[in-house]
Coordinates of C-alpha atoms in Angstrom, one line a residue:
X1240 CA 2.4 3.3 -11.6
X1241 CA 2.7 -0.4 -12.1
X1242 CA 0.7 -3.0 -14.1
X1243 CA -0.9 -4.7 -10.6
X1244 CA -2.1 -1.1 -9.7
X1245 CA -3.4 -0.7 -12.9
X1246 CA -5.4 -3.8 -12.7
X1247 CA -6.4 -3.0 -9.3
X1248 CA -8.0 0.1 -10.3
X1249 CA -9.6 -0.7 -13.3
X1250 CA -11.4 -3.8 -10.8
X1251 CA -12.3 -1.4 -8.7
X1252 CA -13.8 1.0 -11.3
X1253 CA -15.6 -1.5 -13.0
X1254 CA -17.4 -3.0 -9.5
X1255 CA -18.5 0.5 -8.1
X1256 CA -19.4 2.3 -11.7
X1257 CA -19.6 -0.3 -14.5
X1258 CA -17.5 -1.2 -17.8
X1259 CA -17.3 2.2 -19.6
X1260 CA -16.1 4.2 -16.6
X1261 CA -13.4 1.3 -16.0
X1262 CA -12.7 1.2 -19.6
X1263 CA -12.4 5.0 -19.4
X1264 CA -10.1 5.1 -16.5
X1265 CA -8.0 2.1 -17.6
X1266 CA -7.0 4.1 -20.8
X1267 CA -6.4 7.4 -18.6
X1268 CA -4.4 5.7 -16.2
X1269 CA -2.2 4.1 -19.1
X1270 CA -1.9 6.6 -21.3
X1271 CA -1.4 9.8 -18.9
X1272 CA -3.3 13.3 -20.0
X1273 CA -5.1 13.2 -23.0
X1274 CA -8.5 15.6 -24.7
X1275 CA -11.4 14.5 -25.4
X1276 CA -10.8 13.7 -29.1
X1277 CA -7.9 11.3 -28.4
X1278 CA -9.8 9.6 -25.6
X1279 CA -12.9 9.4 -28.3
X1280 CA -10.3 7.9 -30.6
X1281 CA -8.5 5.2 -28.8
X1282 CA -11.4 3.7 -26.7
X1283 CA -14.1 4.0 -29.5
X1284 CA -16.6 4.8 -27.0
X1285 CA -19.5 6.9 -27.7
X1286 CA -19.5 10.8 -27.5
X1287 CA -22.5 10.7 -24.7
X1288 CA -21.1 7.6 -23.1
X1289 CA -17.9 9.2 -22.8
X1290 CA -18.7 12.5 -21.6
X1291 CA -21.3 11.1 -18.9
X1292 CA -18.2 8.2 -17.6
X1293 CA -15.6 11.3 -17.1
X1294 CA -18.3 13.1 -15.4
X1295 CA -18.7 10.3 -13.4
X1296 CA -14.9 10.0 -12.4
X1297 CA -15.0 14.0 -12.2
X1298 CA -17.4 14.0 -9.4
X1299 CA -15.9 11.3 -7.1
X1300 CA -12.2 13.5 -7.6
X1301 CA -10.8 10.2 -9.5
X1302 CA -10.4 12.1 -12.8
X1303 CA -9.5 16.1 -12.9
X1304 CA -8.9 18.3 -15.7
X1305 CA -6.6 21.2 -16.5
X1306 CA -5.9 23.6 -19.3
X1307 CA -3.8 22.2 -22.4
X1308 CA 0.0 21.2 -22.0
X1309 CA 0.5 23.5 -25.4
X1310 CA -0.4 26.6 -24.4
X1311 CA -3.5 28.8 -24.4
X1312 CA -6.0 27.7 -27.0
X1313 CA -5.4 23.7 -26.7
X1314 CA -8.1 21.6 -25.7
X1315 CA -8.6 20.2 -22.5
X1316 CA -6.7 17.4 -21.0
X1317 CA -7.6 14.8 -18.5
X1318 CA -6.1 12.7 -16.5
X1319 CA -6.7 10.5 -13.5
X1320 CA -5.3 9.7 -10.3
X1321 CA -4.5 6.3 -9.5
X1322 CA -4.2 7.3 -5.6
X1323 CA -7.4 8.4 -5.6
X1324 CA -9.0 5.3 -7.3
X1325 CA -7.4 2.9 -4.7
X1326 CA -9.0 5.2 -2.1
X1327 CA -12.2 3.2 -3.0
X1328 CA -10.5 0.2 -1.0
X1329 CA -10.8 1.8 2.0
X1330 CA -14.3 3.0 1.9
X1331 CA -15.2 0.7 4.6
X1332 CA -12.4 1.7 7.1
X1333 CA -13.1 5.4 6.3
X1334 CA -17.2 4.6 7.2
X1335 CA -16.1 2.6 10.1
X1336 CA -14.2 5.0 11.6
X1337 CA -16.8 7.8 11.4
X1338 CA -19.3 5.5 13.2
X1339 CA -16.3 5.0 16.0
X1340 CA -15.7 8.9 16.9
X1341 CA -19.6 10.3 15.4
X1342 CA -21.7 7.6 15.6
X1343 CA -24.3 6.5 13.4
X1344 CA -25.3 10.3 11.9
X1345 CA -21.7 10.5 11.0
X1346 CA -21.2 7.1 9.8
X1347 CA -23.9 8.1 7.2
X1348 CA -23.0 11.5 6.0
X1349 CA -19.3 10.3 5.5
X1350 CA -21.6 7.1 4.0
X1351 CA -23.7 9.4 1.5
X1352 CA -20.4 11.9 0.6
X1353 CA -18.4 8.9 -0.4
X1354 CA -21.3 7.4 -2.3
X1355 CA -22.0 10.6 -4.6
X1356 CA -18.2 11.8 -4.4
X1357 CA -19.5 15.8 -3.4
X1358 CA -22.5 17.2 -2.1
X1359 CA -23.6 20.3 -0.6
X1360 CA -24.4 20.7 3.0
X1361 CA -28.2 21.1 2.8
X1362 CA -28.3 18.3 0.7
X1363 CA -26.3 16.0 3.0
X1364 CA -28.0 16.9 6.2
X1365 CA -31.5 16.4 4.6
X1366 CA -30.8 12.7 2.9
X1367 CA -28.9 11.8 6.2
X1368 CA -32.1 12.8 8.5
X1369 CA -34.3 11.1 6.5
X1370 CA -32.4 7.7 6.4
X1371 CA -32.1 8.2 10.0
X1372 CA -36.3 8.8 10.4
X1373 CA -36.4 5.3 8.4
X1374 CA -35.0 3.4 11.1
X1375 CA -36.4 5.3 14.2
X1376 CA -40.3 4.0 15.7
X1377 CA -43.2 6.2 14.0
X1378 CA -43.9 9.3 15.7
X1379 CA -40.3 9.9 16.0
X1380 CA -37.9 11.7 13.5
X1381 CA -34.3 13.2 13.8
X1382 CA -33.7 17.3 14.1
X1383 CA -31.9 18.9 10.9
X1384 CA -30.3 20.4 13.3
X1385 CA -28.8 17.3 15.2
X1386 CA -27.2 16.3 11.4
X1387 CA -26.0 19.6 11.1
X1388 CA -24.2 19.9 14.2
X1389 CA -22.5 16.1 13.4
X1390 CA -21.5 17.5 10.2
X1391 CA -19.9 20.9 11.5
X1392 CA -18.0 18.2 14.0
X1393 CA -16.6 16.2 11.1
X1394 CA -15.6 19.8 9.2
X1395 CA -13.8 20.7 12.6
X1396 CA -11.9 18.0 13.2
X1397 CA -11.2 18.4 9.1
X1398 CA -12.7 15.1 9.0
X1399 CA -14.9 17.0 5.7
X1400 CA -13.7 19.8 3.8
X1401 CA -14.7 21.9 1.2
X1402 CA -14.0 21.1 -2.7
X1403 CA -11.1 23.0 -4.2
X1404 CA -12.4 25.6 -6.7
X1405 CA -12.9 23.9 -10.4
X1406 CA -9.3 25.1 -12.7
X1407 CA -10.2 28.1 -14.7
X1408 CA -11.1 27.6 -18.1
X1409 CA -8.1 30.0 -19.7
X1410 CA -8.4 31.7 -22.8
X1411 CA -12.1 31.5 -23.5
X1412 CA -12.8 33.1 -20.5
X1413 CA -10.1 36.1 -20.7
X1414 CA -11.9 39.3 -21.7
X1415 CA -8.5 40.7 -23.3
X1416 CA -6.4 38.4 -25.3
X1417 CA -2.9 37.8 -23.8
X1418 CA 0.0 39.5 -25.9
X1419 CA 1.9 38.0 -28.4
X1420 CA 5.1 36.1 -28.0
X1421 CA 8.2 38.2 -28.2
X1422 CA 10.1 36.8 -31.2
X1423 CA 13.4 34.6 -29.4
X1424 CA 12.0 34.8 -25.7
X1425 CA 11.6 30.8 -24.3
X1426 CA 8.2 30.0 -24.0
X1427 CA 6.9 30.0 -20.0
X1428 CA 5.5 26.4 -19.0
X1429 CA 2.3 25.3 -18.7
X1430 CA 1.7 24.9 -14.6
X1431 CA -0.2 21.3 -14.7
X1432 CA -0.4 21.5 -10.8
X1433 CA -4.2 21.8 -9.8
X1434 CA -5.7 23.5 -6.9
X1435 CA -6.0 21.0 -3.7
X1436 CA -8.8 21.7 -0.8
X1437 CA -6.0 23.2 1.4
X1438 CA -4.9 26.2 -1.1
X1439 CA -7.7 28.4 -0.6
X1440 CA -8.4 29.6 3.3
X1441 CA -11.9 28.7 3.6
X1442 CA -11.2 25.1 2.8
X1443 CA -12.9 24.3 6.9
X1444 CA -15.8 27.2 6.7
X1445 CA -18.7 25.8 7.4
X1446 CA -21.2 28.3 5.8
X1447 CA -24.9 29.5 7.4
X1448 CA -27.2 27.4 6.1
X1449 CA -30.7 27.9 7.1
X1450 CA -32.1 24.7 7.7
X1451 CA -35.5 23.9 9.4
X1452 CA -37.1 21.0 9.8
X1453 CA -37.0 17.1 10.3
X1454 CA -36.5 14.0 8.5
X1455 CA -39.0 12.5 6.6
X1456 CA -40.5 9.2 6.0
X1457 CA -40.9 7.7 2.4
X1458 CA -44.1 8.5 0.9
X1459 CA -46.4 5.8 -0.3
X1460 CA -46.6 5.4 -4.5
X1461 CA -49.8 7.3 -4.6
X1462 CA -48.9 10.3 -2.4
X1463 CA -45.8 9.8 -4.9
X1464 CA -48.0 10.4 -7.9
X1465 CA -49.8 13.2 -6.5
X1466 CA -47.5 15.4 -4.8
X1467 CA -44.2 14.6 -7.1
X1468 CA -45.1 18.2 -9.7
X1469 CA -45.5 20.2 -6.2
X1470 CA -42.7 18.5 -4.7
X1471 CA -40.4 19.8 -7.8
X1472 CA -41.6 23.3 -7.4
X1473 CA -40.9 23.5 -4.1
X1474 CA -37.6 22.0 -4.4
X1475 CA -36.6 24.1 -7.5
X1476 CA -38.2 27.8 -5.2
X1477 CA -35.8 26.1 -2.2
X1478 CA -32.8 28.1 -1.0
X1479 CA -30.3 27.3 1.9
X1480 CA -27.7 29.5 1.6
X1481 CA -25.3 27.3 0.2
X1482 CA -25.6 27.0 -3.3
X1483 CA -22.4 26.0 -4.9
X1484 CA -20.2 25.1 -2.2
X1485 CA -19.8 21.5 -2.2
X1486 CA -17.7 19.2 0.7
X1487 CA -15.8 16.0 0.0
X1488 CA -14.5 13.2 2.5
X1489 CA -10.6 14.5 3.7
X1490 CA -8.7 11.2 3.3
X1491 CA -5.8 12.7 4.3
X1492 CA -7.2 13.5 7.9
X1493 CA -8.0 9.6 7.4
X1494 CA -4.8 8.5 7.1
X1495 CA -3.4 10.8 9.6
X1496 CA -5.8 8.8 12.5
X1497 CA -5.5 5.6 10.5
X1498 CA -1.5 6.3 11.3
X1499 CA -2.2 6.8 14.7
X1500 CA -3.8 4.4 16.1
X1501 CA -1.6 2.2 14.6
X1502 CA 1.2 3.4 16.5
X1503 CA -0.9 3.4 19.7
X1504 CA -2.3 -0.2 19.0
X1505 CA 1.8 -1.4 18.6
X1506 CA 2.7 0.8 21.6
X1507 CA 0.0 -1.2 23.7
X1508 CA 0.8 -4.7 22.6
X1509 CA 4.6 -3.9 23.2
X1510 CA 4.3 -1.9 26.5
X1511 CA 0.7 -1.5 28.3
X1512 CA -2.2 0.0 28.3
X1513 CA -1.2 3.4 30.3
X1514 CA 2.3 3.9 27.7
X1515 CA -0.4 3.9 24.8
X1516 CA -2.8 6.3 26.7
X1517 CA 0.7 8.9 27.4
X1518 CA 1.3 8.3 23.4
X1519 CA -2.2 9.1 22.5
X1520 CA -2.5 12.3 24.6
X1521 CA 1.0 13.1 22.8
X1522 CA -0.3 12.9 19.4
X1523 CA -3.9 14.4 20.0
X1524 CA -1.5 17.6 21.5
X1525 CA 0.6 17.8 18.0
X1526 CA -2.2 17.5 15.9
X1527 CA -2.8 20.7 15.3
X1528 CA 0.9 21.9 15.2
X1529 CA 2.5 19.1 13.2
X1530 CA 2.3 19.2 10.0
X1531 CA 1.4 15.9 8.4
X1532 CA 4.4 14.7 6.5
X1533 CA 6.7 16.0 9.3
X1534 CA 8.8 13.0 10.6
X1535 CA 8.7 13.6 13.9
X1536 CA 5.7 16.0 16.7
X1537 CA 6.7 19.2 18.1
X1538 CA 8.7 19.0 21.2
X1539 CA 6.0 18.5 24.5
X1540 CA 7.2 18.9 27.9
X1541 CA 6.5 16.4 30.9
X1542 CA 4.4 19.1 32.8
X1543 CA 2.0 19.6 29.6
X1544 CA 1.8 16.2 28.9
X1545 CA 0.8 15.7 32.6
X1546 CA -1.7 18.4 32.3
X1547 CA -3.3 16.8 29.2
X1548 CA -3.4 12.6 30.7
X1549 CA -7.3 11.8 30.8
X1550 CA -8.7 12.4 34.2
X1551 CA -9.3 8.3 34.4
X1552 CA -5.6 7.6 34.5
X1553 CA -5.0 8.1 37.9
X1554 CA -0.8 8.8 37.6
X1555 CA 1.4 10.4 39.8
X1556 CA 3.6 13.0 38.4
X1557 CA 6.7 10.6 39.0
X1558 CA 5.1 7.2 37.3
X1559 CA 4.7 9.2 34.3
X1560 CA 8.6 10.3 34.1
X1561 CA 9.0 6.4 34.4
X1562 CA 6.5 5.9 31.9
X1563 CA 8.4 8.3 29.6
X1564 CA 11.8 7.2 30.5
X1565 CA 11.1 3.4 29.0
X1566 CA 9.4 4.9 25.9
X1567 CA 12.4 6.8 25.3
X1568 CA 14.8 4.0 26.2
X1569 CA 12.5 1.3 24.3
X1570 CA 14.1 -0.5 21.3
X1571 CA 11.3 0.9 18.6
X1572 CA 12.3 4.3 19.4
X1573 CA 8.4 5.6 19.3
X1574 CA 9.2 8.2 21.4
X1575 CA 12.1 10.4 21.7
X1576 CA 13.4 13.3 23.9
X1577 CA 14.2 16.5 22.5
X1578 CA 15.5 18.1 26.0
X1579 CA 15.4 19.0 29.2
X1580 CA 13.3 22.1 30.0
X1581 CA 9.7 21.9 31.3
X1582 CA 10.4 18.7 32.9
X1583 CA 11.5 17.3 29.7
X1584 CA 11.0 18.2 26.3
X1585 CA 9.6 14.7 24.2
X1586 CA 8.8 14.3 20.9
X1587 CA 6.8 11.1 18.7
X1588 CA 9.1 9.4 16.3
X1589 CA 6.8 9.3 13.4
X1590 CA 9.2 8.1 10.6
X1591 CA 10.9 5.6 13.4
X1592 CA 7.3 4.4 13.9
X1593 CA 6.3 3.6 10.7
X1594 CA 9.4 1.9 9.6
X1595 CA 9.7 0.0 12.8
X1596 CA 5.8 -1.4 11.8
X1597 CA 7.1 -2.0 7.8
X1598 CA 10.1 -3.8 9.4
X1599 CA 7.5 -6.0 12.0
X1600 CA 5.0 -6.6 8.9
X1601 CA 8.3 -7.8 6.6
X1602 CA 9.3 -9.8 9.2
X1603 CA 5.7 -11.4 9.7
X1604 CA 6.0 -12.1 6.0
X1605 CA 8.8 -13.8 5.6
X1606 CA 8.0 -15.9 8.5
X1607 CA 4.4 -16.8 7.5
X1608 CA 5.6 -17.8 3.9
X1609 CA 9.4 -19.5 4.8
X1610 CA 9.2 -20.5 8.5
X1611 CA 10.6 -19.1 11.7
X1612 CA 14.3 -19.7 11.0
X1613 CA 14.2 -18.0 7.8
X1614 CA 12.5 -15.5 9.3
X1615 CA 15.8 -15.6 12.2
X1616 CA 18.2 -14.9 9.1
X1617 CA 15.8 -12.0 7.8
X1618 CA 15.5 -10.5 11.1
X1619 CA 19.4 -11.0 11.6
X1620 CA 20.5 -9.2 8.2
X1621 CA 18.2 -6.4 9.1
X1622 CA 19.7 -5.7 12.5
X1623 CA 23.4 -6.3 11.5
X1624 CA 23.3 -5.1 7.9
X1625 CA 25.8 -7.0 6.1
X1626 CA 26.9 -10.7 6.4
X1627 CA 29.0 -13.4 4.7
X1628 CA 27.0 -16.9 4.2
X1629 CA 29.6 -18.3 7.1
X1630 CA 28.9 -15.5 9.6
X1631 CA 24.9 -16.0 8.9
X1632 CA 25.3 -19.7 10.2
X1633 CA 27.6 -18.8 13.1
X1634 CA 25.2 -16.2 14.4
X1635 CA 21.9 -17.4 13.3
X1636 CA 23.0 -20.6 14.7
X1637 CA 21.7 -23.1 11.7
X1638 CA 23.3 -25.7 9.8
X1639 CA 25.4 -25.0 6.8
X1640 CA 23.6 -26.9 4.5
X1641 CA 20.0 -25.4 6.0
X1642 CA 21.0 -21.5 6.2
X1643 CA 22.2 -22.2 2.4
X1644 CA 18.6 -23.3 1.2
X1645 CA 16.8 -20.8 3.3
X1646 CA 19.4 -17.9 1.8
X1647 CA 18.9 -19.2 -1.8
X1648 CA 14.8 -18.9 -1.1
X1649 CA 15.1 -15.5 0.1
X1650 CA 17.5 -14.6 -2.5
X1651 CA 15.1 -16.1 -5.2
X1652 CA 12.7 -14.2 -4.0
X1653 CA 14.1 -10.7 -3.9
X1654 CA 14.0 -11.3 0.1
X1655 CA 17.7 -10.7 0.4
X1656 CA 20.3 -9.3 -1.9
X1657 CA 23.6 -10.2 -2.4
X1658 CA 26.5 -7.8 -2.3
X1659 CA 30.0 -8.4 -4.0
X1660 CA 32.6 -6.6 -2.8
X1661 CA 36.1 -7.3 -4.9
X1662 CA 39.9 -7.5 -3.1
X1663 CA 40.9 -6.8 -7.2
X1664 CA 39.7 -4.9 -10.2
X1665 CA 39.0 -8.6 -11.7
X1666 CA 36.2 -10.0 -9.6
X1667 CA 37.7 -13.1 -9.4
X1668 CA 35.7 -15.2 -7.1
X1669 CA 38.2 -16.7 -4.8
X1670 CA 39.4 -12.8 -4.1
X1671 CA 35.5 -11.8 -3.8
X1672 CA 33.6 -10.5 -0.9
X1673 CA 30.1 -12.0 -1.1
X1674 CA 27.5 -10.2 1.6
X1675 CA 24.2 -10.5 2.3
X1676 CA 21.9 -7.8 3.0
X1677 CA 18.2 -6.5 3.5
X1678 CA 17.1 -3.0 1.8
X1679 CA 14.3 -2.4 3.5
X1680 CA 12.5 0.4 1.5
X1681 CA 12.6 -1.7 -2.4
X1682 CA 11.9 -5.0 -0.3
X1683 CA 8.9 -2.8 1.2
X1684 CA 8.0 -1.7 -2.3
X1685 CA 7.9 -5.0 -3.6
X1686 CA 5.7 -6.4 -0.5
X1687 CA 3.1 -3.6 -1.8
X1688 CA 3.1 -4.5 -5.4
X1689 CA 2.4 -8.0 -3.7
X1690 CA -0.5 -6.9 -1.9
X1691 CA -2.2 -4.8 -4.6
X1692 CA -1.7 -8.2 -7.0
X1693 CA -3.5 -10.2 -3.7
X1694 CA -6.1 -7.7 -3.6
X1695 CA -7.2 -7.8 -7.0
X1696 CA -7.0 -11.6 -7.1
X1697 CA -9.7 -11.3 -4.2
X1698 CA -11.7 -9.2 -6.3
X1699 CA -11.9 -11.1 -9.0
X1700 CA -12.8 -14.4 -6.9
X1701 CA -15.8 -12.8 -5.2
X1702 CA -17.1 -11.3 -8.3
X1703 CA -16.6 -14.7 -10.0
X1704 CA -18.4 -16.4 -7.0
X1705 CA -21.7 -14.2 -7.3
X1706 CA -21.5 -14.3 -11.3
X1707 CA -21.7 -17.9 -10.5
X1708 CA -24.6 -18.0 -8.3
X1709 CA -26.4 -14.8 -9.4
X1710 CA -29.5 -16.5 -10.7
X1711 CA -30.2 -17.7 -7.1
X1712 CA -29.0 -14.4 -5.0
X1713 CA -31.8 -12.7 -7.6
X1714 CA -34.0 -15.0 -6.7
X1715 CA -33.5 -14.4 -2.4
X1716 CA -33.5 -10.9 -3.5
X1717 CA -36.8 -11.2 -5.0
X1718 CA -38.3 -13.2 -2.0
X1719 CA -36.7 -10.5 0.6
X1720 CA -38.6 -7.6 -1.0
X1721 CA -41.7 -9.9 -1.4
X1722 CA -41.5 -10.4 2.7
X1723 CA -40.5 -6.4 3.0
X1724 CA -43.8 -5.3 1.3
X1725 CA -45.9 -8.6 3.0
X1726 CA -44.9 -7.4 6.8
X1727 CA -45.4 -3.7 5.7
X1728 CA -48.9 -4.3 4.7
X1729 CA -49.5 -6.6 7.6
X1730 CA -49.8 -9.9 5.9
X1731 CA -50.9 -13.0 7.6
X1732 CA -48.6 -15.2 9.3
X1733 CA -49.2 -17.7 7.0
X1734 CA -48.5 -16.2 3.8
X1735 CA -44.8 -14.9 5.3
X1736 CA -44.3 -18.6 5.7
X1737 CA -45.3 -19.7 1.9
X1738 CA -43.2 -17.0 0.4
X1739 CA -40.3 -18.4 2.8
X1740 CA -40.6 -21.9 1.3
X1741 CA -40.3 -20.5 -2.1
X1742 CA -36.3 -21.0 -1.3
X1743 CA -35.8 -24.5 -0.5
X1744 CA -33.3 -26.1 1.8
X1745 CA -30.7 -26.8 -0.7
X1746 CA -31.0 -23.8 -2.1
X1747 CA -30.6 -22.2 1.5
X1748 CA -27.7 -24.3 2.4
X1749 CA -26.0 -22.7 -1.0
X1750 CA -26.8 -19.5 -0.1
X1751 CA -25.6 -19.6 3.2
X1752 CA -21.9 -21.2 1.8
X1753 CA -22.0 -18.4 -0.6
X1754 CA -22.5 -15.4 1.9
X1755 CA -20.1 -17.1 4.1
X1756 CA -17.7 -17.1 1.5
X1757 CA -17.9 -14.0 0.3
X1758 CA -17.9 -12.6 3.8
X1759 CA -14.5 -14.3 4.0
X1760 CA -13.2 -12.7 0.9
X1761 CA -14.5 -9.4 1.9
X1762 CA -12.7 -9.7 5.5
X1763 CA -9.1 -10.4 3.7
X1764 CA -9.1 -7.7 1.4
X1765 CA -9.9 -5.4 4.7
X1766 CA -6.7 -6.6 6.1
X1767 CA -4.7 -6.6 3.3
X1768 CA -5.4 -3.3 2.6
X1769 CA -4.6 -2.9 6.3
X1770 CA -0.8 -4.3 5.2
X1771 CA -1.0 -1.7 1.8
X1772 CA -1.7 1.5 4.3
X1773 CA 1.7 0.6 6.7
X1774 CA 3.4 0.0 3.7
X1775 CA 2.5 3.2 2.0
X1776 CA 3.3 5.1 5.1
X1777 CA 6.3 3.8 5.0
X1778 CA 7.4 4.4 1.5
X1779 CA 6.0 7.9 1.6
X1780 CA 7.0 9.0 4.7
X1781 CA 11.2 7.8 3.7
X1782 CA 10.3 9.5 -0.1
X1783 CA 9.8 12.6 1.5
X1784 CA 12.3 12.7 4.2
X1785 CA 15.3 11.8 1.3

């Protein structure tokens, strides 16, 4: 964990739940595990304060909690996940995508999940149905059972899944006290590994929940007032049949589609639109069978691939050999063949994939930020691995005194490294070697410590821009509920008019540049963090296939 993460996190702690919980998770993140006395301590928070900000970052799965690293008897430790904070990033994409495959009832429940961290089912279905009743013409309202069937979609496709089981207490809950230590026997460890969604089998078991009804309007404040203590009752007397089993948002299944479509979007720009469709009916076959970190699919013969083309794509069994035979023999190695029975065994490169698209983004990098021939000697020491400063002008085809600058920027910018290699023990220089070279994975890593630093420097400007004009986005606030509550109660066209001049054109013409501004900001950090998930793919994906 590095200090631009850290900063990251405790931004985007402090915009979504305030300055206690960011101060709370800052000090967990820096400090690693700690009890609740130590936490207490070191922040100087209050008791109440404290305890409601971890349950805050206990519900949305940014903070978890285990027994004691001393043994049985020690306090509870905390600790929170920095991978799960910068999740919060990529709310939007996660929303976005749900209202691309579900539409809007899924767009909302993943919405409403990521909102509260973990609900129940019942819960989900009902707050989901009656947002969805808000926006439909009166006299109409959406089915419980419509939500319900939208969520059970999301749990299939493990879109949702259930929350792991809460880590046992320990001690205090053990009937019979465990046995001493034997005198001279090693101590066991404490296991600090906690329970994911995935270790229990009913992680994708959507329970029966009986649930009857539509969604509701909001009530008016008096029918508030008089049916709120019946209301309660009710609600308290209410039973759906699942009580205790709460569902999160699977980000994992996120990434996995995220990782996707990436590969079909570069498989499209660099083929056509037919060689993405044969890559996307490859990886919707191997979802199921390939297990996510696996660097490659399971092997897929021609005939089941031919079998499983949409019925729209009109090909012949013979164009899609073609089609095959160019992925295979395409540069970016996206596809690869495994053999020759069935027609042809093929498989999807994952890891080739995803370091192909880190090695197209560092490339995009260097260009945007040095120019095109810098980026020419980037993209030459990457193909040809090492090179003397001669051979770099001789191939790259630049003048000395230009491909010397342009190296010296890249080296100065941990770009490029330079390599000595010695004729003698002495490393004299005029009996040295000196090569250059690109390591991709630390010059990847450093490109993401990059982004996360770009990230939060967007944060802070677009917080700093409404702290600067907050007096007058209050004050369209104020007018915009006014106008809501006039055109409810069926005001005159007149009086909408004199509550709209209550903002006046200067005022408008700020507001405007403001919104237009921020809308900017908010559109860069989507496609920065677009960079930060091909980057992480990357790194993760070479971490755990060394």
């Amino acid at each position: 964990m590095t200090a631009q993460e850290v900063r990251l996190c405790g931004l985007l702690l402090q915009e979504h739940f305030g300055e206690m919980v960011e101060k709370v998770g800052t000090h967990l993140l820096k400090s690693g595990a700690q009890n609740l006395r130590m936490i207490l301590h070191e922040t100087g928070i209050s008791l109440d304060l404290l305890k409601k900000s971890l349950c805050v970052l206990v519900q949305h799965g940014a903070c978890v909690f285990s027994s004691g690293r001393k043994g049985p008897g020690s306090p509870t430790e905390y600790r929170t996940s920095c991978d799960r904070i910068l999740r919060i990033l990529r709310y939007p994409r996660y929303i976005y995508t749900a209202k691309t495959l579900y539409g809007d009832t899924g767009e909302l429940i993943i919405e409403e999940l990521l909102q509260r961290g973990h609900m129940t089912m019942s819960s989900t279905v009902k707050t989901v149905a009656d947002r969805l009743t808000q926006n439909m013409e009166d006299g109409r309202s959406m089915d419980y059972n419509d939500v319900s069937n939208s969520f059970s979609n999301l749990v299939e496709t493990h879109f949702l899944q259930r929350c792991p089981p809460p880590p046992r207490a320990g001690p205090k809950e053990s009937a019979t006290p465990a046995p001493p230590p034997v005198p001279g026997t090693p101590t066991p460890p404490i296991s600090t590994t906690l329970p994911t969604a995935e270790s229990f089998p009913d992680c994708y078991k959507v329970p029966h929940v009986t649930l009857i009804g539509r969604g509701k309007r909001p009530l008016s404040s008096e029918d508030v007032d008089d049916q709120r203590n019946a209301k309660k009752a009710k609600m308290d007397s209410e039973t759906h049949g699942d009580e205790g089993i709460c569902w999160q948002v699977n980000f994992e299944r996120f990434h996995l589609h995220f990782r996707d479509q990436a590969i079909i979007s570069a498989v499209a720009n660099k083929l056509d639109q037919t060689s993405s469709e044969i890559v996307r009916t490859m990886l919707r076959m191997s979802e199921v069978t390939t297990s996510p970190s696996a660097t490659c699919t399971k092997p897929l013969s021609a005939n089941e691939i031919f079998r499983s083309l949409p019925t729209n794509y009109n090909i012949t069994r013979p164009i899609l050999d073609q089609y095959l035979t160019l992925l295979v023999d395409d540069p970016m190695e996206f596809v690869g063949k495994a053999g020759e029975s069935g027609g042809g065994m093929y498989v999807v490169n994952m890891h080739r994939a995803l370091a192909n698209l880190a090695r197209a983004t560092l490339e995009s990098v260097v260009q945007e930020r040095f120019g095109s021939r810098s980026a020419r000697i980037f993209r030459l020491l990457l193909r040809k691995r090492h090179l003397e400063q001669k051979q770099v002008e001789d191939f790259a085809m630049i003048p000395a005194k230009e491909a010397k600058d342009m190296l010296y920027s890249l080296l100065s910018q941990n770009l490029v490294q330079l390599q000595e290699v010695p004729k003698t023990p002495d490393y004299a220089p005029s009996r040295t070697f000196y090569l250059y070279t690109v390591n991709q994975l630390p010059t990847a890593r450093m490109l993401l410590q990059n982004c996360y630093k770009t990230v939060a420097n967007l944060i802070e400007r677009r917080l700093y821009e409404s702290k600067e004009s907050k007096r007058l986005l209050e004050k369209s606030q104020r007018i915009e509920a006014i106008l809501a509550s006039l055109q409810a109660s069926g005001a005159e066209p007149e009086q909408l008019t004199e509550v709209e001049e209550m903002i006046t054109a200067p005022e408008k013409q700020q507001l405007d540049a403001l919104r237009l501004h921020i809308n900017k900001l908010d559109s860069a950090e989507n496609q920065v963090d677009e960079t930060i998930f091909l980057i992480e793919s990357y790194v993760n994906s070479t971490t755990s296939t060394s």
